[in-house]
Short mmCIF file of C-alpha atoms in Angstrom, two decimals:
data_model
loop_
_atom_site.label_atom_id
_atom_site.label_comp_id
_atom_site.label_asym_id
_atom_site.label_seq_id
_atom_site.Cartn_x
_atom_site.Cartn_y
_atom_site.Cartn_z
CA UNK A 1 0.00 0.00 0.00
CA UNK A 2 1.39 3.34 -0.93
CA UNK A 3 1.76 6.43 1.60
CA UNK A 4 -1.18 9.01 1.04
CA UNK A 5 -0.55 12.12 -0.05
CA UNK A 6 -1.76 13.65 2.95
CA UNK A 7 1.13 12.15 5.22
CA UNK A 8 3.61 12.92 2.22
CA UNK A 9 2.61 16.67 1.96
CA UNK A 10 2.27 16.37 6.01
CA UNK A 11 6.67 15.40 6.39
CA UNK A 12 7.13 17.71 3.94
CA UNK A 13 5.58 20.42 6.55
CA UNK A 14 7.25 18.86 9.37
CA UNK A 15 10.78 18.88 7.70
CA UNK A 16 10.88 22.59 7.16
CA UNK A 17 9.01 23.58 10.40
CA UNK A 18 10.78 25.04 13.52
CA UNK A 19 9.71 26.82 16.68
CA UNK A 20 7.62 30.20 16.54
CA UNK A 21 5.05 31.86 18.49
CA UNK A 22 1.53 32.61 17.36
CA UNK A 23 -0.80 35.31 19.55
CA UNK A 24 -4.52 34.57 18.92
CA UNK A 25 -6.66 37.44 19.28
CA UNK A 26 -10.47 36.96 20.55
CA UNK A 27 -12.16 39.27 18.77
CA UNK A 28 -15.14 39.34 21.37
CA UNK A 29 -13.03 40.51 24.54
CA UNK A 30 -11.95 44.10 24.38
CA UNK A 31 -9.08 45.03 26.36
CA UNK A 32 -8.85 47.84 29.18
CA UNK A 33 -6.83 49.77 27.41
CA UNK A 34 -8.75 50.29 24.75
CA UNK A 35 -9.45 54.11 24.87
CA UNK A 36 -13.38 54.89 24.78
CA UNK A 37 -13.77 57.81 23.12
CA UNK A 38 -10.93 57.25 19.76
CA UNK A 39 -11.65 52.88 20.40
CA UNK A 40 -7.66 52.90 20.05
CA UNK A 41 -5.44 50.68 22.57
CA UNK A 42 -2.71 51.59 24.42
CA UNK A 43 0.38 50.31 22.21
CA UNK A 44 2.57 49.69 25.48
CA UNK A 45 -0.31 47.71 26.69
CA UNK A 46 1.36 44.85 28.38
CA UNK A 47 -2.26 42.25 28.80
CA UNK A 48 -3.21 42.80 25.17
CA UNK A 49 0.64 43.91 23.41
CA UNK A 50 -1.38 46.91 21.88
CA UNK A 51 -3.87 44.45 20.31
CA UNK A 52 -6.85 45.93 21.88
CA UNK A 53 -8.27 42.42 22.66
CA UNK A 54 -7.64 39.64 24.84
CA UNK A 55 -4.98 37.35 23.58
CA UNK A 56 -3.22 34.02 24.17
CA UNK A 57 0.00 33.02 23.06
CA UNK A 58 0.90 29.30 21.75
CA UNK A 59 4.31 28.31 20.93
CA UNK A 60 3.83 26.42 17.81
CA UNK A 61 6.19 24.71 14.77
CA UNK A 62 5.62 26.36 11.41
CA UNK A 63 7.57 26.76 7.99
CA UNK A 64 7.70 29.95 6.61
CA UNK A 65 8.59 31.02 2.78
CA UNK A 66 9.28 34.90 2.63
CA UNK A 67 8.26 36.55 -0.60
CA UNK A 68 11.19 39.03 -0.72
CA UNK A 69 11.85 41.97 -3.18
CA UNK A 70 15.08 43.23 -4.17
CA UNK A 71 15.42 46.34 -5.81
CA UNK A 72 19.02 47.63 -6.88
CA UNK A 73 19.95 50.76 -9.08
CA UNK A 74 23.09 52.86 -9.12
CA UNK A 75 23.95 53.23 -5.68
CA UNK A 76 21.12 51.51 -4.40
CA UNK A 77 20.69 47.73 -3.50
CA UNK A 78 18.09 46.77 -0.33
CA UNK A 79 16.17 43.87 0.27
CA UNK A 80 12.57 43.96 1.78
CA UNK A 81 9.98 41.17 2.67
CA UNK A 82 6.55 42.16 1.26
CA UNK A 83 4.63 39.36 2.82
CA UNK A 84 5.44 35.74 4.35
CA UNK A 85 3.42 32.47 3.99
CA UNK A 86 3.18 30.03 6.84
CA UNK A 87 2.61 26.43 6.84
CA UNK A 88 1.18 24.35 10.01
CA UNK A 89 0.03 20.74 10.21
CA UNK A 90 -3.45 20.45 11.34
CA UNK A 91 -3.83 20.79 14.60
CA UNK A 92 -2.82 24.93 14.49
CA UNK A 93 -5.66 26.98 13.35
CA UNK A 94 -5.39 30.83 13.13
CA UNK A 95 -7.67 33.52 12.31
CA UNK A 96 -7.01 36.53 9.93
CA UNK A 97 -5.05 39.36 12.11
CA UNK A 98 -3.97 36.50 14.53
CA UNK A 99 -0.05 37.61 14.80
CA UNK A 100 2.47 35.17 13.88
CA UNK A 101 6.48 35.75 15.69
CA UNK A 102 9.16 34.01 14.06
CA UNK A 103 12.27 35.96 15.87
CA UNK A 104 12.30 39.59 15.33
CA UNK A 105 9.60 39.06 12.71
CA UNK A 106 6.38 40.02 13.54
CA UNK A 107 3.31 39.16 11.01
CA UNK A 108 -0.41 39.73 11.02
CA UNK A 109 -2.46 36.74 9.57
CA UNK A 110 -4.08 38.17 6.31
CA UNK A 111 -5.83 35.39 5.27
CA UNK A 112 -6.19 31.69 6.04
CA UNK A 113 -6.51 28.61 3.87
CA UNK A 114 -7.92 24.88 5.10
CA UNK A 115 -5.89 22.63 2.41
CA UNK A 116 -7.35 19.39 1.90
CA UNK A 117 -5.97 16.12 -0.05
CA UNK A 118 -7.42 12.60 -0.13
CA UNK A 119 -10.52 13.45 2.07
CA UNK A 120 -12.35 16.28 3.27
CA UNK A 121 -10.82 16.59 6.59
CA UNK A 122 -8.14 19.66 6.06
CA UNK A 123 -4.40 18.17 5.70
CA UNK A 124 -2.39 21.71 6.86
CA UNK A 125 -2.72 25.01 6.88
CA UNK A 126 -1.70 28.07 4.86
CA UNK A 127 -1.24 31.45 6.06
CA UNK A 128 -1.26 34.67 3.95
CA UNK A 129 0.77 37.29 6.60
CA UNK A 130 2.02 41.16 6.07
CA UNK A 131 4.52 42.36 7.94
CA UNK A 132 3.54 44.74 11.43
CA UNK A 133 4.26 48.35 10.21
CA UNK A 134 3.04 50.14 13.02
CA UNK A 135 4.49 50.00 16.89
CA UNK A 136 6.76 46.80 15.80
CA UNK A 137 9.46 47.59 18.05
CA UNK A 138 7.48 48.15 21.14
CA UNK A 139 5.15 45.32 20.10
CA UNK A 140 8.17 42.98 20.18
CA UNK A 141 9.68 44.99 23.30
CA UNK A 142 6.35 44.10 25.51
CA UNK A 143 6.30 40.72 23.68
CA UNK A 144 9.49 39.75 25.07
CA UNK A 145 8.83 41.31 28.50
CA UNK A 146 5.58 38.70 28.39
CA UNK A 147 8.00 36.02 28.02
CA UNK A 148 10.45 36.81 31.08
CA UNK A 149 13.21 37.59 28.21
CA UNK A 150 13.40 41.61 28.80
CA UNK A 151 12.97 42.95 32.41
CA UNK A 152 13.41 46.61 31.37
CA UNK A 153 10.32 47.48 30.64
#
């Protein structure tokens, strides 16, 4: 009997994956901090990370493939990540504006795909992310300070 292409698509996953963090964001809890009159939170929040809602962090495996954009010119060569896709087996499900952390890299969930092979159960995940533009520094500052890493905040 042959493998199915579920568990083949599944080590694939697994090969490639490595330890990251993933905040989930309930969307019905509002946060203290969120300010009544603007309905803007605090960005040094340190219960919601500037979220505005009530979150929980999971450490989780996941493979990521940057999309990356080089532009060079006379005097000019950068590199820049426009968006990231994330891969998780099964058992990680996400939400759009969930926030993944892979390091120093800090992505909001754009949009979220079930994949499904030999049956309708879904096989992995696929995550559409953009990179955090705003407060990314203090995000990952408070983040940290969550964890027990920084104590100078």
């Amino acid at each position: 009997m042959q493998p199915s292409f579920n568990n083949n698509i599944q080590k694939v996953i697994k090969k490639f994956s490595y330890p990251m963090w993933i905040i989930y964001r309930d969307q019905n809890i509002k946060c203290t901090c969120v300010d009544f009159t603007t309905n803007q939170p605090n960005p040094k929040c340190k219960k919601c990370l500037g979220t505005g809602r009530k979150i929980k962090i999971r450490k989780i495996t996941a493979a990521r493939q940057p999309f990356r954009v080089s532009i060079t010119g006379q005097g000019v060569a950068t590199e820049f990540s426009l968006y990231s896709t994330y891969y998780t087996l099964n058992n990680i499900k996400a939400n759009p504006r969930d926030i993944l952390i892979d390091k120093n890299s800090v992505d909001v969930i754009q949009d979220c795909y079930e994949e499904r092979c030999n049956d309708n159960e879904p096989t992995y995940y696929r995550y559409l992310t953009a990179p955090k533009k705003t407060n990314k520094d203090i995000f990952l500052k408070m983040f940290n300070y969550i964890l027990g890493s920084d104590k100078n905040v």
